[in-house]
mmCIF file of C-alpha atoms in Angstrom:
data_model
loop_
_atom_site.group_PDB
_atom_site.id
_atom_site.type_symbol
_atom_site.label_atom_id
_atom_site.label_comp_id
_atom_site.label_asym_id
_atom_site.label_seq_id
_atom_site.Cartn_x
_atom_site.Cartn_y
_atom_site.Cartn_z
ATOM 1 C CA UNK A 2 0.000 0.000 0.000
ATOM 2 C CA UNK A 3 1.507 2.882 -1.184
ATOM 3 C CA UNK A 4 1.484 6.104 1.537
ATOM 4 C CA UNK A 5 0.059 9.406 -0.041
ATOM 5 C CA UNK A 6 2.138 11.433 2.657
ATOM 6 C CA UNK A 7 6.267 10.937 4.323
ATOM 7 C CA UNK A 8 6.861 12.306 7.940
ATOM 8 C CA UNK A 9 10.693 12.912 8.129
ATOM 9 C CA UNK A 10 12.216 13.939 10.984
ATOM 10 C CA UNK A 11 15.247 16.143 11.188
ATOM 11 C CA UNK A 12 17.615 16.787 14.517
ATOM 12 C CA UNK A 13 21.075 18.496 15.012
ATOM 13 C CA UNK A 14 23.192 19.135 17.943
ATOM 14 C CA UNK A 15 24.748 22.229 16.646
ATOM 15 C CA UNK A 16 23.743 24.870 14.794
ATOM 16 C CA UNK A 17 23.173 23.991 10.444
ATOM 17 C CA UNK A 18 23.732 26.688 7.989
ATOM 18 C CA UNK A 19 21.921 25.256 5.049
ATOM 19 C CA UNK A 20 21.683 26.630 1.640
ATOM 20 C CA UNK A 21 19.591 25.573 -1.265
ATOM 21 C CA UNK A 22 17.799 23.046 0.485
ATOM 22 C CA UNK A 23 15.560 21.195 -1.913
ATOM 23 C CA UNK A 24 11.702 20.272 -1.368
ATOM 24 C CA UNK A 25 10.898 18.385 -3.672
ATOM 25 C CA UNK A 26 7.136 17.815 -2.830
ATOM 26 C CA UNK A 27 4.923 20.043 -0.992
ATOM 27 C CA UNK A 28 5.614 19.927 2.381
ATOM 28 C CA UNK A 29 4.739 21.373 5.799
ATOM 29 C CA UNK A 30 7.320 21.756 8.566
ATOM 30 C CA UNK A 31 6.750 21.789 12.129
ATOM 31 C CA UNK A 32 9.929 22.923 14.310
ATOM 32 C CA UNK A 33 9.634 20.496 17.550
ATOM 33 C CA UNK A 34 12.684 22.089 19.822
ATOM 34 C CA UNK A 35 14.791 25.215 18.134
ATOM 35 C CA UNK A 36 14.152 27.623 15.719
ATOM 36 C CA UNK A 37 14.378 27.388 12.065
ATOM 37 C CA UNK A 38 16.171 31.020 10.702
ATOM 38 C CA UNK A 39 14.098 31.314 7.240
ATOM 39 C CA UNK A 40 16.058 33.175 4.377
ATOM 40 C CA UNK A 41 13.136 34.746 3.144
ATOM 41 C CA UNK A 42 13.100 37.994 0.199
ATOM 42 C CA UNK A 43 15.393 40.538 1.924
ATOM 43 C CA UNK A 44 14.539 39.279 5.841
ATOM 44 C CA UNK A 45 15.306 36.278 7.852
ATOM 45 C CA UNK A 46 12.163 34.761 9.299
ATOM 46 C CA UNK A 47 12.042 32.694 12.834
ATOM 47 C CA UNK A 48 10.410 29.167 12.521
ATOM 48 C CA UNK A 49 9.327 28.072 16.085
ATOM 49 C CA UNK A 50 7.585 25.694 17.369
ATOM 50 C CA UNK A 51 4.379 27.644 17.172
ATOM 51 C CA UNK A 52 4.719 28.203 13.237
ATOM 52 C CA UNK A 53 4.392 25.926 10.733
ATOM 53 C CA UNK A 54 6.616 26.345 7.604
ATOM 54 C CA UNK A 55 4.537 25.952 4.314
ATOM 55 C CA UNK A 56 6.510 25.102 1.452
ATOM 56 C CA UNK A 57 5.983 24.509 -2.248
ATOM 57 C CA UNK A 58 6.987 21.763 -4.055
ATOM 58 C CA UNK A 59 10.291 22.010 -6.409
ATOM 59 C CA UNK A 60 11.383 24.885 -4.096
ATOM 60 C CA UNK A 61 14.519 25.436 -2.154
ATOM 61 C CA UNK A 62 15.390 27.206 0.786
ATOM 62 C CA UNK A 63 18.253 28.676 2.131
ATOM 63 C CA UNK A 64 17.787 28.138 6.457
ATOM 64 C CA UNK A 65 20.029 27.893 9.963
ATOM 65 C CA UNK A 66 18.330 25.462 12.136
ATOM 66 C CA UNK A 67 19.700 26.677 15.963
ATOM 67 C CA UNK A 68 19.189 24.509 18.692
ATOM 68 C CA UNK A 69 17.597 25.353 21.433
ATOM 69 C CA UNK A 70 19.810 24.080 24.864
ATOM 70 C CA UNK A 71 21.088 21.062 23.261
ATOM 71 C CA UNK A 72 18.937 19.788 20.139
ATOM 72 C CA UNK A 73 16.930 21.282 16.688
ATOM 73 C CA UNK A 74 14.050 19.026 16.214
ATOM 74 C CA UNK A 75 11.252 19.271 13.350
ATOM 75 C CA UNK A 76 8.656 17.053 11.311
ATOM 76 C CA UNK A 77 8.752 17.687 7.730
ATOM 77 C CA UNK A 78 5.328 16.505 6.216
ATOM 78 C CA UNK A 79 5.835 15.730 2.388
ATOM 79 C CA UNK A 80 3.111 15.099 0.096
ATOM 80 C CA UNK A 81 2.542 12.782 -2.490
ATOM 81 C CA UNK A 82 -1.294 13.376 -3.357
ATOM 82 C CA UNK A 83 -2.643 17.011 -5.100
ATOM 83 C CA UNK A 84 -6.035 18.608 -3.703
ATOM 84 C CA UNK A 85 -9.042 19.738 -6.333
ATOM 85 C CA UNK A 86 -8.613 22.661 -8.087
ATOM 86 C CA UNK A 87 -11.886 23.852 -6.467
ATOM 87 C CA UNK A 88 -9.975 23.778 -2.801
ATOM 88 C CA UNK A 89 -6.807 25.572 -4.437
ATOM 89 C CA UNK A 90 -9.268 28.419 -5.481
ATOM 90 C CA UNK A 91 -11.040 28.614 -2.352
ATOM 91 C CA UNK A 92 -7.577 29.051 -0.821
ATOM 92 C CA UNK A 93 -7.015 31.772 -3.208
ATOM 93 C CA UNK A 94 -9.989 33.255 -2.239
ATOM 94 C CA UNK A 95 -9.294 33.204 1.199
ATOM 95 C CA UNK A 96 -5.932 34.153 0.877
ATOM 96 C CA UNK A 97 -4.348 38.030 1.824
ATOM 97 C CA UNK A 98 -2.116 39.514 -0.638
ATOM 98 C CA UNK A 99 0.905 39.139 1.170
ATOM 99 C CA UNK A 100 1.425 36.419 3.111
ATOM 100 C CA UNK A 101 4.361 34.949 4.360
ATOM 101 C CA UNK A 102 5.654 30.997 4.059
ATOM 102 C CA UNK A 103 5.152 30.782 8.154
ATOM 103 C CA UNK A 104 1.666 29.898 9.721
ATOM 104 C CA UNK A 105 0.742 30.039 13.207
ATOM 105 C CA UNK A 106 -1.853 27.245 13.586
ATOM 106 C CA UNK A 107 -3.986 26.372 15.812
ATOM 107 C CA UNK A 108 -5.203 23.237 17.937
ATOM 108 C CA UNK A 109 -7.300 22.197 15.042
ATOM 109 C CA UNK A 110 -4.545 22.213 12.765
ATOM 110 C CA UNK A 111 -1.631 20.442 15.338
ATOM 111 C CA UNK A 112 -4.588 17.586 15.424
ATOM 112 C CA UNK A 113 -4.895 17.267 11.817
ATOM 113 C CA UNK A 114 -1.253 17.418 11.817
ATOM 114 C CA UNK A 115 -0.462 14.542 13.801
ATOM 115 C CA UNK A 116 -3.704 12.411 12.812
ATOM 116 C CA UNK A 117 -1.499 12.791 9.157
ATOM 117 C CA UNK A 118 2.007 12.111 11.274
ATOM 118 C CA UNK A 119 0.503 8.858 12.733
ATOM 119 C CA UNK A 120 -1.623 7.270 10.040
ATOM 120 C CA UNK A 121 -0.631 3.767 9.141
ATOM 121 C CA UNK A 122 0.995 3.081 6.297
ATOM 122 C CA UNK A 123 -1.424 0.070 5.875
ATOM 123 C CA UNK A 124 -4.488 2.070 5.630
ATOM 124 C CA UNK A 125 -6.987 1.558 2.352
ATOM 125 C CA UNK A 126 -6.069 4.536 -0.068
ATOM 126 C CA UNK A 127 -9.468 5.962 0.148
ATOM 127 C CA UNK A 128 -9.299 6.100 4.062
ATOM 128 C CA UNK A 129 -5.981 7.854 3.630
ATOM 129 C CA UNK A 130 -7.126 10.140 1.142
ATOM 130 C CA UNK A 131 -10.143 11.216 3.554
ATOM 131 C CA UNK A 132 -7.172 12.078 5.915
ATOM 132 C CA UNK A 133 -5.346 14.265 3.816
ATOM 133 C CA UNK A 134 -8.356 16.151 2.362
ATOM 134 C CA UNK A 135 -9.057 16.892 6.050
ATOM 135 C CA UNK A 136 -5.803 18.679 6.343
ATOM 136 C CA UNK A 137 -6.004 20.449 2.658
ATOM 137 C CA UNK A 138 -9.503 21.820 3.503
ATOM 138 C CA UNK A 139 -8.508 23.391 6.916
ATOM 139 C CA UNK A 140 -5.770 24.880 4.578
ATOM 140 C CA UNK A 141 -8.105 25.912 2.118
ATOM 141 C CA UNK A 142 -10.102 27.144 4.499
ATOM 142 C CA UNK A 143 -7.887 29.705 5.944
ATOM 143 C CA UNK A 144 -5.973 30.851 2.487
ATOM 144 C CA UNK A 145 -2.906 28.408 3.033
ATOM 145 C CA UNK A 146 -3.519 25.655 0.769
ATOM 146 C CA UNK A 147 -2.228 26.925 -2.602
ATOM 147 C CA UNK A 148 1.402 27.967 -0.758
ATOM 148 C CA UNK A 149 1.911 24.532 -0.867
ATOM 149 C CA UNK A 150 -0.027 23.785 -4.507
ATOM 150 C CA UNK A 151 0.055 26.225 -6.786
ATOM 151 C CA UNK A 152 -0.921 24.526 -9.766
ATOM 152 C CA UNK A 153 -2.801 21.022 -10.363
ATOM 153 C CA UNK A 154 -0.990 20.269 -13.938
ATOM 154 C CA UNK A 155 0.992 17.128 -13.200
ATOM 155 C CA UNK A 156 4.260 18.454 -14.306
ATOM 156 C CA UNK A 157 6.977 16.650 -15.969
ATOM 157 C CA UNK A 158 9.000 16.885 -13.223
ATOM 158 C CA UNK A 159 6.666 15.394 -10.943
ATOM 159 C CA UNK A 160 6.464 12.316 -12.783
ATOM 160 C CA UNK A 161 10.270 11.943 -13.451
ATOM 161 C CA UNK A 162 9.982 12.362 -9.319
ATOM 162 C CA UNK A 163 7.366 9.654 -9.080
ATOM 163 C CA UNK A 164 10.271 7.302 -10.969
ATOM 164 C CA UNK A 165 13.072 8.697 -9.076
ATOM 165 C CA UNK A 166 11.684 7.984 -5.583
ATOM 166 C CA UNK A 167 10.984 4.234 -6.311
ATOM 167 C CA UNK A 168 15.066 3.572 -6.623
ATOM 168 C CA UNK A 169 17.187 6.520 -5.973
ATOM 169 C CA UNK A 170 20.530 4.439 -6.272
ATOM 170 C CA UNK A 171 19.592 3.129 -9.662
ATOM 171 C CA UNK A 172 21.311 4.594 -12.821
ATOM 172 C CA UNK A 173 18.761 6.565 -13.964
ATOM 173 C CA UNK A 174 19.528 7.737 -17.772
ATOM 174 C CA UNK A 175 17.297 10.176 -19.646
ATOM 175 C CA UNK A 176 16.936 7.288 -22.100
ATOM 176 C CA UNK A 177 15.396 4.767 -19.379
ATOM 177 C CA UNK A 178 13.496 7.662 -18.518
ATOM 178 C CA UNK A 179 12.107 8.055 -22.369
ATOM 179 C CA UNK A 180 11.578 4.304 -22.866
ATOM 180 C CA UNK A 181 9.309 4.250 -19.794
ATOM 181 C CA UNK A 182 6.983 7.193 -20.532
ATOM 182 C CA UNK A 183 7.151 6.719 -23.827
ATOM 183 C CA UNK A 184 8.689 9.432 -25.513
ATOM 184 C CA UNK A 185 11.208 10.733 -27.501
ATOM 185 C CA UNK A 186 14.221 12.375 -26.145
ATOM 186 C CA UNK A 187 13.789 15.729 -27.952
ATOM 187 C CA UNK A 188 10.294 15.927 -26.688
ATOM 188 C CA UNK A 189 11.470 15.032 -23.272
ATOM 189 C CA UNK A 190 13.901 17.478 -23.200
ATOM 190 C CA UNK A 191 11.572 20.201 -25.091
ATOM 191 C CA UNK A 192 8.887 19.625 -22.253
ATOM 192 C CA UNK A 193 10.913 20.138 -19.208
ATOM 193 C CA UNK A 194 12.790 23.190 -20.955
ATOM 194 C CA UNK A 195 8.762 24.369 -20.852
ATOM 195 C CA UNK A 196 9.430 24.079 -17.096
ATOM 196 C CA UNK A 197 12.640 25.535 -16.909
ATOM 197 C CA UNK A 198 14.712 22.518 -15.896
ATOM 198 C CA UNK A 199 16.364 19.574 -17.084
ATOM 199 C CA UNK A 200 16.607 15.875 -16.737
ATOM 200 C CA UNK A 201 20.004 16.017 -14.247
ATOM 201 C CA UNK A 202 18.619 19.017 -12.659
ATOM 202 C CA UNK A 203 15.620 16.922 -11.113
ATOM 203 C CA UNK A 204 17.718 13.709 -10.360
ATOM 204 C CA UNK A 205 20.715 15.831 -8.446
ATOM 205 C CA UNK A 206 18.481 17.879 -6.175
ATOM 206 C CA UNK A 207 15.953 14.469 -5.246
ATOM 207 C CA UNK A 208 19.298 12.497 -4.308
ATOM 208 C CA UNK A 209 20.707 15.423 -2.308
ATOM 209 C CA UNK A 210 17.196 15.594 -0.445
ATOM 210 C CA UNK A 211 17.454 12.062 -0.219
ATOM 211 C CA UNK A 212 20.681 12.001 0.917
ATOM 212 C CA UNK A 213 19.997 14.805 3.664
ATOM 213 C CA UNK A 214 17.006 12.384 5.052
ATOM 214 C CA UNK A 215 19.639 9.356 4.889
ATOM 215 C CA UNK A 216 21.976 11.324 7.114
ATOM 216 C CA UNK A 217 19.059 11.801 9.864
ATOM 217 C CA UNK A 218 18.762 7.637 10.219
ATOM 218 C CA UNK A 219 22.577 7.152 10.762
ATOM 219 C CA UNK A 220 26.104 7.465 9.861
ATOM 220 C CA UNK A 221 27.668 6.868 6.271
ATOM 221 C CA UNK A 222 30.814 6.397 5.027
ATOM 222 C CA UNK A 223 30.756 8.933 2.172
ATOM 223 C CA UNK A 224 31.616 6.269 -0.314
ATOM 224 C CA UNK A 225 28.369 4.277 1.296
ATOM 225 C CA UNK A 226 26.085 7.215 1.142
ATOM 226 C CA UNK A 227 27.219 7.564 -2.490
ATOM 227 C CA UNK A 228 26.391 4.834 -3.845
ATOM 228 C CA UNK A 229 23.210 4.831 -1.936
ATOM 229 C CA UNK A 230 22.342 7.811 -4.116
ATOM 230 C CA UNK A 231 22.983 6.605 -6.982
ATOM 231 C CA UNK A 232 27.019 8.194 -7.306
ATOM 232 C CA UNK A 233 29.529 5.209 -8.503
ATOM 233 C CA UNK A 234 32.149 8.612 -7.516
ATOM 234 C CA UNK A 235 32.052 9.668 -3.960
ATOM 235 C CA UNK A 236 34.157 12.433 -4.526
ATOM 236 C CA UNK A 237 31.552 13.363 -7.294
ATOM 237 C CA UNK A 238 29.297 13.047 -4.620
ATOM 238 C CA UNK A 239 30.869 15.001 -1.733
ATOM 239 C CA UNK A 240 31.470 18.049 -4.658
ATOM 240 C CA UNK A 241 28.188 18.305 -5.146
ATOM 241 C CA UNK A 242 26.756 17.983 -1.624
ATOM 242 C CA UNK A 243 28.948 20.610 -0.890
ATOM 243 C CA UNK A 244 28.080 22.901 -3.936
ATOM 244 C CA UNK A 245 24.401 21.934 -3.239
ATOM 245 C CA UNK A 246 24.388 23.053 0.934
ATOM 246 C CA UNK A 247 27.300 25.074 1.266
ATOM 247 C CA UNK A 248 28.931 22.681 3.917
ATOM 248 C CA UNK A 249 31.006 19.142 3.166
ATOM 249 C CA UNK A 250 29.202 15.849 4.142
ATOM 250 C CA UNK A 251 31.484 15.766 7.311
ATOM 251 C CA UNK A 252 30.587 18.967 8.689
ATOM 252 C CA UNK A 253 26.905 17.989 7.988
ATOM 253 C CA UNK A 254 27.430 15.055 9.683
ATOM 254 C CA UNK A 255 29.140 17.204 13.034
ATOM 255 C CA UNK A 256 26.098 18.788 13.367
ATOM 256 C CA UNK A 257 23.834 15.564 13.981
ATOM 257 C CA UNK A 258 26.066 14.340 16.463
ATOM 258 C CA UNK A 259 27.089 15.622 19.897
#
């Protein structure tokens, strides 16, 4: 039974300078113990544990997760599921002109939160998705919802994601990719120019996102994590987690651990 939502949870012992972060799917973050510094236009914005962080999909964000005493704590709530175009309007609707990506809920959102955080994976798909809509209707409700969905056109990218996240550490060629959707590489590569990206754009930032949640579960040897996402080169690898966040996989690692 396939889950239509993730919960990942991220700690650190010392402070994490992060740039560039990717979300690759919609996602709300709760910050448990800390604060979460936002980068956001020309400000920096405090997540704390009375804000949730609403985030679009194919987004990145540039953060500094300080602990608070001795440990940053947050749930990251990915999803995998789109709400109806008529809930994204009434969000719309709802919505201010300006708002920011930080929400302070209330008691009826922290339930439908952690009803969400908590569901069995093994639940029918139809009792999940009565979950979920529960959550994107509270959202809709109070202008949120389309922060996190701005558009219901299954993009390109999504559904190179949908392949991705199956086998990260599988050699995933824009040719494998044709052959399985059917198309031709041109048209591929025509369609996700539409979307301003490109084939090794998608697969870099999902394995650095994958490799961040990887890192949260346990230590790696770099050469380990590597090939885990899908890098036969760990020095490849470690170049590009350090292009992608700013920081090398050890110092990353420092953080976690006291």
């Amino acid at each position: 039974m396939s889950a239509l939502v993730q919960c990942i949870h991220y700690t650190g012992q010392k402070s994490q300078q992060l740039r560039n972060v990717p979300f690759i799917y919609p996602s709300i973050v709760w910050v448990q113990a800390g604060v979460k510094k936002l980068q956001w236009q020309n400000d920096w914005l405090n997540i704390d544990p009375k804000n949730w962080l609403l985030t679009a999909g194919h987004s990145q964000q540039t953060f500094i997760n300080q602990p608070s005493q001795t440990v940053f704590s947050s749930l990251q709530l990915c999803f995998f599921t789109k709400p109806t175009t008529e809930l994204i309007n009434r969000s719309r609707h709802h919505a201010s002109h300006h708002i920011a990506p930080n929400y302070q809920f209330d008691h009826v959102g922290e339930y439908l939160f952690m009803n969400l955080v908590n569901m069995p994976k093994s639940l029918p798909r139809n009792v999940q998705e009565c979950m979920v809509n529960a959550l994107f209707e509270y959202l809709a409700n109070i202008g949120r919802l389309h922060q996190l969905f701005g558009s219901q056109d299954l993009l390109w990218r999504d559904k190179l994601v949908g392949l991705f996240r199956q086998q990260p550490s599988e050699h995933h060629s824009i040719e494998s990719a044709c052959q399985h959707f059917g198309l031709s590489k041109s048209t591929l590569i025509r369609r996700l120019r539409e979307e301003s990206t490109q084939f090794r754009e998608i697969l870099a930032e999902l394995r650095m996102g994958y490799a961040l949640t990887l890192l949260q579960q346990q230590r790696y040897t770099q050469l380990d994590l590597a090939q885990l996402c899908g890098y036969q080169s760990e020095t490849r690898f470690a170049q590009r987690f350090k292009k992608q966040f700013g920081l090398s996989l050890k110092e990353y690692q420092n953080t976690i651990e006291s």
